[in-house]
Short mmCIF file of C-alpha atoms in Angstrom, two decimals:
data_model
loop_
_atom_site.label_atom_id
_atom_site.label_comp_id
_atom_site.label_asym_id
_atom_site.label_seq_id
_atom_site.Cartn_x
_atom_site.Cartn_y
_atom_site.Cartn_z
CA MET A 206 -18.46 -17.04 -2.99
CA LYS A 207 -20.50 -14.67 -5.13
CA ASN A 208 -21.23 -11.02 -4.66
CA ASN A 209 -23.13 -9.14 -7.35
CA LYS A 210 -21.96 -5.75 -6.13
CA PHE A 211 -18.23 -6.39 -6.50
CA ILE A 212 -16.08 -7.69 -9.34
CA ASN A 213 -13.21 -10.19 -9.48
CA THR A 214 -14.63 -12.42 -6.75
CA GLU A 215 -12.49 -15.22 -8.22
CA ILE A 216 -9.58 -13.53 -6.41
CA ILE A 217 -11.48 -14.04 -3.14
CA GLN A 218 -11.85 -17.73 -3.97
CA ASP A 219 -8.12 -17.94 -4.59
CA ILE A 220 -7.42 -16.26 -1.22
CA GLU A 221 -9.67 -18.86 0.43
CA ASN A 222 -7.95 -21.77 -1.31
CA ARG A 223 -4.27 -20.78 -1.24
CA THR A 224 -2.00 -19.02 1.23
CA ALA A 225 -0.18 -15.84 0.26
CA ILE A 226 3.08 -17.78 0.05
CA GLU A 227 1.56 -20.42 -2.25
CA ALA A 228 0.19 -17.69 -4.53
CA ASP A 229 3.48 -15.72 -4.52
CA ALA A 230 1.47 -12.87 -2.97
CA PHE A 231 3.26 -12.51 0.37
CA ARG A 232 4.35 -8.89 0.67
CA LEU A 233 5.52 -6.49 3.35
CA TYR A 234 4.36 -2.92 3.94
CA PRO A 235 5.87 -0.12 6.05
CA ILE A 236 4.12 0.51 9.36
CA PHE A 237 4.96 4.20 9.29
CA LEU A 238 2.78 4.78 6.20
CA ILE A 239 -0.51 3.50 7.63
CA ASP A 240 -1.16 5.40 10.88
CA PRO A 241 -2.24 7.78 9.48
CA CYS A 242 -2.36 6.82 5.80
CA ILE A 243 -0.39 9.66 4.19
CA LEU A 244 -0.01 8.48 0.60
CA PRO A 245 -2.36 10.53 -1.60
CA LEU A 246 -5.43 8.77 -2.94
CA ARG A 247 -5.48 10.79 -6.15
CA SER A 248 -3.24 12.96 -8.30
CA THR A 249 -1.69 15.88 -6.45
CA ASN A 250 0.81 18.65 -7.12
CA GLU A 251 2.31 18.28 -3.64
CA LEU A 252 5.99 17.35 -3.32
CA THR A 253 5.92 16.66 0.44
CA ASN A 254 3.56 15.20 3.01
CA GLY A 255 3.90 13.86 6.52
CA HIS A 256 2.56 13.58 10.03
CA LYS A 257 3.71 13.79 13.62
CA ASN A 258 2.24 12.15 16.69
CA ASN A 259 3.50 10.99 20.09
CA ILE A 260 5.14 7.91 18.54
CA ARG A 261 6.97 9.18 15.49
CA GLU A 262 7.40 11.86 12.89
CA VAL A 263 7.29 10.88 9.22
CA ILE A 264 7.98 13.08 6.21
CA MET A 265 7.95 11.80 2.64
CA SER A 266 8.98 13.78 -0.41
CA SER A 267 9.56 13.29 -4.11
CA PRO A 268 10.94 15.86 -6.58
CA LEU A 269 8.65 14.35 -9.24
CA GLY A 270 5.55 14.78 -7.10
CA LEU A 271 4.11 12.38 -4.56
CA PRO A 272 3.00 8.98 -5.85
CA TYR A 273 -0.69 8.28 -5.50
CA GLY A 274 -3.40 5.70 -6.08
CA ALA A 275 -3.34 1.91 -6.11
CA TYR A 276 -0.18 1.48 -8.20
CA SER A 277 1.90 3.44 -5.70
CA ARG A 278 0.81 1.16 -2.86
CA LEU A 279 1.53 -1.98 -4.90
CA LEU A 280 4.99 -0.63 -5.76
CA ILE A 281 5.83 0.31 -2.18
CA ALA A 282 4.86 -3.20 -1.06
CA TYR A 283 7.11 -4.55 -3.82
CA ILE A 284 10.20 -2.54 -2.87
CA THR A 285 9.67 -3.13 0.86
CA THR A 286 9.64 -6.87 0.21
CA ILE A 287 12.80 -6.57 -1.89
CA ALA A 288 14.44 -4.69 0.98
CA LYS A 289 13.73 -7.66 3.23
CA GLN A 290 15.52 -10.00 0.79
CA SER A 291 18.34 -7.82 -0.52
CA ASN A 292 18.94 -4.21 -1.37
CA GLN A 293 18.80 -4.41 -5.14
CA LEU A 294 17.20 -6.12 -8.09
CA GLU A 295 19.15 -7.19 -11.13
CA SER A 296 17.97 -5.19 -14.15
CA PRO A 297 14.24 -5.86 -13.95
CA SER A 298 11.99 -4.82 -16.80
CA ILE A 299 9.00 -2.61 -16.23
CA ARG A 300 6.74 -5.49 -17.20
CA LYS A 301 8.40 -7.83 -14.70
CA ILE A 302 7.96 -5.25 -11.96
CA ALA A 303 4.30 -4.91 -12.94
CA ASN A 304 3.92 -8.71 -12.81
CA LYS A 305 5.48 -8.81 -9.34
CA CYS A 306 2.98 -6.15 -8.29
CA GLY A 307 0.17 -8.43 -9.50
CA ILE A 308 -0.53 -6.52 -12.72
CA ASN A 309 -0.43 -9.04 -15.53
CA CYS A 310 -1.15 -6.73 -18.43
CA LEU A 311 0.24 -3.32 -19.38
CA SER A 312 -1.47 -1.73 -22.34
CA GLY A 313 -0.38 1.33 -24.29
CA GLY A 314 -2.31 4.23 -25.74
CA LYS A 315 -4.16 7.07 -24.05
CA SER A 316 -6.63 4.73 -22.36
CA GLY A 317 -4.00 2.13 -21.41
CA ASN A 318 -2.39 1.64 -18.02
CA HIS A 319 1.26 1.47 -19.15
CA HIS A 320 2.00 5.18 -18.83
CA ARG A 321 0.13 5.42 -15.51
CA PHE A 322 2.14 2.55 -14.04
CA VAL A 323 5.45 4.01 -15.25
CA GLU A 324 4.50 7.41 -13.82
CA GLN A 325 3.98 5.88 -10.38
CA LEU A 326 7.13 3.79 -10.69
CA ARG A 327 9.18 6.91 -11.37
CA LYS A 328 7.63 8.76 -8.44
CA VAL A 329 8.12 5.87 -6.03
CA LEU A 330 11.74 5.44 -7.10
CA ALA A 331 12.29 9.14 -6.43
CA LEU A 332 10.78 8.97 -2.93
CA ASP A 333 12.73 9.92 0.16
CA PHE A 334 11.40 9.18 3.63
CA TYR A 335 12.47 10.80 6.88
CA VAL A 336 11.41 8.82 9.95
CA ASN A 337 12.09 10.00 13.49
CA ASP A 338 11.09 7.33 15.99
CA PHE A 339 10.71 9.12 19.32
CA ASN A 340 10.91 5.92 21.34
CA ARG A 341 14.28 4.89 19.90
CA LYS A 342 15.41 8.39 19.04
CA GLU A 343 16.67 7.24 15.67
CA LYS A 344 16.43 9.09 12.40
CA TYR A 345 16.43 7.50 8.97
CA HIS A 346 16.66 8.81 5.47
CA VAL A 347 14.95 5.75 4.22
CA LEU A 348 14.95 5.50 0.48
CA GLU A 349 18.02 6.89 -1.21
CA LEU A 350 18.39 5.43 -4.66
CA THR A 351 21.93 5.10 -5.96
CA HIS A 352 20.60 4.66 -9.48
CA ARG A 353 17.32 6.09 -10.67
CA ALA A 354 15.38 5.19 -13.80
CA VAL A 355 15.98 7.87 -16.41
CA VAL A 356 14.35 6.90 -19.69
CA ALA A 357 13.14 9.02 -22.61
CA ASP A 358 9.44 9.77 -22.37
CA LYS A 359 8.69 8.66 -25.92
CA THR A 360 10.23 5.28 -25.15
CA ILE A 361 8.36 4.80 -21.89
CA PHE A 362 5.05 5.91 -23.34
CA ASP A 363 5.27 3.74 -26.44
CA LYS A 364 1.76 3.75 -27.93
CA LYS A 365 1.72 0.00 -28.49
CA GLY A 366 2.94 -0.66 -24.96
CA LYS A 367 5.55 -3.11 -26.23
CA THR A 368 8.63 -1.57 -24.61
CA ASN A 369 10.60 -3.73 -22.23
CA ILE A 370 12.75 -1.11 -20.50
CA THR A 371 15.20 -2.45 -17.93
CA ILE A 372 16.16 -0.37 -14.93
CA SER A 373 18.65 -0.77 -12.12
CA PHE A 374 18.25 0.58 -8.64
CA GLU A 375 19.72 0.05 -5.19
CA LEU A 376 17.91 0.61 -1.92
CA SER A 377 19.71 2.36 0.92
CA ASN A 378 20.96 0.29 3.83
CA SER A 379 18.84 2.36 6.21
CA PHE A 380 15.65 1.55 4.28
CA CYS A 381 16.54 -2.16 4.25
CA GLN A 382 17.15 -2.09 8.01
CA LEU A 383 13.94 -0.19 8.64
CA SER A 384 12.00 -2.63 6.47
CA LYS A 385 13.20 -5.52 8.61
CA ASN A 386 12.01 -3.88 11.81
CA LYS A 387 9.06 -1.68 10.83
CA CYS A 388 6.94 -3.57 8.34
CA PHE A 389 4.09 -6.08 8.48
CA PRO A 390 2.86 -8.88 6.18
CA ILE A 391 0.01 -8.43 3.71
CA ASP A 392 -1.55 -10.42 0.88
CA ASN A 393 -0.93 -8.65 -2.44
CA ARG A 394 -4.02 -10.30 -3.97
CA VAL A 395 -6.17 -8.19 -1.65
CA LEU A 396 -4.64 -4.99 -3.02
CA ILE A 397 -5.34 -6.17 -6.58
CA TYR A 398 -8.92 -7.09 -5.68
CA LEU A 399 -9.56 -3.71 -4.07
CA MET A 400 -7.89 -1.87 -6.95
CA ASN A 401 -10.09 -3.71 -9.46
CA ASN A 402 -13.10 -2.62 -7.43
CA LYS A 403 -11.88 0.97 -7.78
CA SER A 404 -11.35 1.78 -4.10
CA VAL A 405 -7.98 3.12 -3.00
CA LEU A 406 -9.57 3.99 0.35
CA ALA A 407 -10.36 0.28 0.78
CA ILE A 408 -6.67 -0.50 0.15
CA ASP A 409 -5.67 1.91 2.92
CA LEU A 410 -8.34 0.48 5.22
CA TYR A 411 -7.06 -3.05 4.57
CA LEU A 412 -3.45 -2.01 5.21
CA PHE A 413 -4.42 -0.27 8.45
CA LEU A 414 -6.56 -3.13 9.75
CA ALA A 415 -4.16 -5.88 8.63
CA TYR A 416 -1.63 -4.37 11.03
CA LYS A 417 -3.82 -2.95 13.79
CA ALA A 418 -6.46 -5.66 14.32
CA PRO A 419 -4.01 -8.48 15.20
CA ASN A 420 -1.77 -6.22 17.30
CA MET A 421 -4.33 -4.52 19.53
CA ALA A 422 -3.57 -4.50 23.24
CA LYS A 423 -7.28 -4.43 24.12
CA LYS A 424 -10.05 -6.78 23.01
CA SER A 425 -11.78 -3.99 21.14
CA THR A 426 -11.52 -0.31 20.32
CA LEU A 427 -13.80 2.35 18.87
CA LEU A 428 -12.43 4.65 16.17
CA ASN A 429 -14.87 7.56 16.15
CA TRP A 430 -15.64 9.52 13.00
CA ASP A 431 -13.25 12.36 13.82
CA LEU A 432 -10.44 9.88 14.38
CA LEU A 433 -11.28 8.08 11.13
CA ARG A 434 -11.19 11.36 9.20
CA ALA A 435 -7.75 12.06 10.71
CA LEU A 436 -6.57 8.52 10.00
CA PHE A 437 -7.61 8.74 6.35
CA SER A 438 -6.67 12.39 6.06
CA ASN A 439 -6.67 12.29 2.26
CA THR A 440 -10.47 12.15 2.41
CA ALA A 441 -10.68 15.45 4.31
CA ASN A 442 -12.35 17.24 1.39
CA LYS A 443 -15.24 14.76 1.30
CA ARG A 444 -18.55 15.57 2.91
CA THR A 445 -19.13 13.55 6.08
CA ASP A 446 -22.05 11.60 4.63
CA ASN A 447 -20.05 10.73 1.50
CA PHE A 448 -17.08 9.66 3.61
CA LYS A 449 -19.28 7.39 5.71
CA LYS A 450 -20.83 5.87 2.59
CA GLU A 451 -17.44 5.22 1.00
CA LEU A 452 -15.99 3.80 4.21
CA LYS A 453 -18.98 1.44 4.52
CA ARG A 454 -18.37 0.14 1.00
CA SER A 455 -14.61 -0.12 1.69
CA LEU A 456 -15.15 -2.16 4.85
CA ALA A 457 -17.50 -4.54 3.01
CA LEU A 458 -14.80 -5.11 0.38
CA VAL A 459 -12.07 -5.60 2.98
CA LYS A 460 -14.10 -8.10 4.99
CA LEU A 461 -14.70 -10.22 1.88
CA ALA A 462 -10.94 -10.57 1.49
CA TYR A 463 -9.90 -10.56 5.17
CA GLN A 464 -12.54 -12.93 6.48
CA ASN A 465 -11.06 -13.26 9.98
CA LEU A 466 -11.43 -9.52 10.51
CA ASN A 467 -13.88 -8.67 13.28
CA ALA A 468 -14.87 -5.05 12.67
CA PHE A 469 -18.17 -3.22 12.27
CA LEU A 470 -19.36 0.27 11.46
CA GLY A 471 -21.78 1.77 13.96
CA LYS A 472 -23.33 5.19 14.46
CA ASP A 473 -20.32 6.33 16.50
CA GLY A 474 -17.63 5.02 14.16
CA LEU A 475 -15.64 1.86 13.45
CA ILE A 476 -15.53 -0.82 16.15
CA VAL A 477 -12.51 -3.09 15.75
CA TYR A 478 -12.10 -6.29 17.75
CA LYS A 479 -8.81 -8.08 18.13
CA SER A 480 -8.60 -10.43 15.17
CA SER A 481 -6.32 -13.17 13.96
CA PRO A 482 -3.72 -12.04 11.40
CA HIS A 483 -4.67 -12.10 7.75
CA VAL A 484 -1.12 -13.16 6.85
CA SER A 485 1.01 -14.73 9.55
CA LYS A 486 4.62 -13.68 9.90
CA LYS A 487 5.34 -17.31 10.67
CA LEU A 488 4.84 -17.93 6.94
CA GLU A 489 7.61 -15.51 6.09
CA THR A 490 10.41 -17.18 4.17
CA TYR A 491 12.52 -14.19 3.21
#
């Protein structure tokens, strides 16, 4: 498959040829973070964000500032998948964590990605979630780290990017339990593909549709433009015409990767038809 408008189409070929399990790209993502998508798209000074609807209330906070961008989503998928297996990881290095997230190269210097990845890692490891599920009337403080990564800045931001810092952390039992019951499978290669095409909105759209499209009660549903703006609330400051243009590009990217997705943009909004799962839970081996 070739597409002159988008880069890294070799990832799409790999998705077509190998399952997520075969590519070591099977990941899990929390349901409560995608409806609406409350992780910031870009850098923010906010320490807290959340939402409340007739299903649940979710509040997330971090004393270091909220994580944002593609790296934060890759890292959350990583720790959610760990929570499904066990509640801790034995002294991983930052580079090994990056590799597990699908990032094969960390480079130092002002233009490198090493310091940006470590920044998001710190923020994610400092996250605390509060989830109140109204149906079950249960409350969770989801991510309470017994051990946090505390490393000198000059070591983390080594200019040559050759540091191999090891960290140790333990996920709370409540987060592990919640991850078993309130997460859904995704293909991590899609997140990498969308990140390389510089669209965090496309990552959120993929996460939303990877859960919603296979689990719809009806054959189809229309998400009008007002609902889409509320769903992707981090785009609220965009002009409507710019939002529509970016969403159109994001959907085109997502449909290249999630080829069984049956969804179309029309004048009234996004029409989503019930679709087969992109990653089947039957493949889950954890």
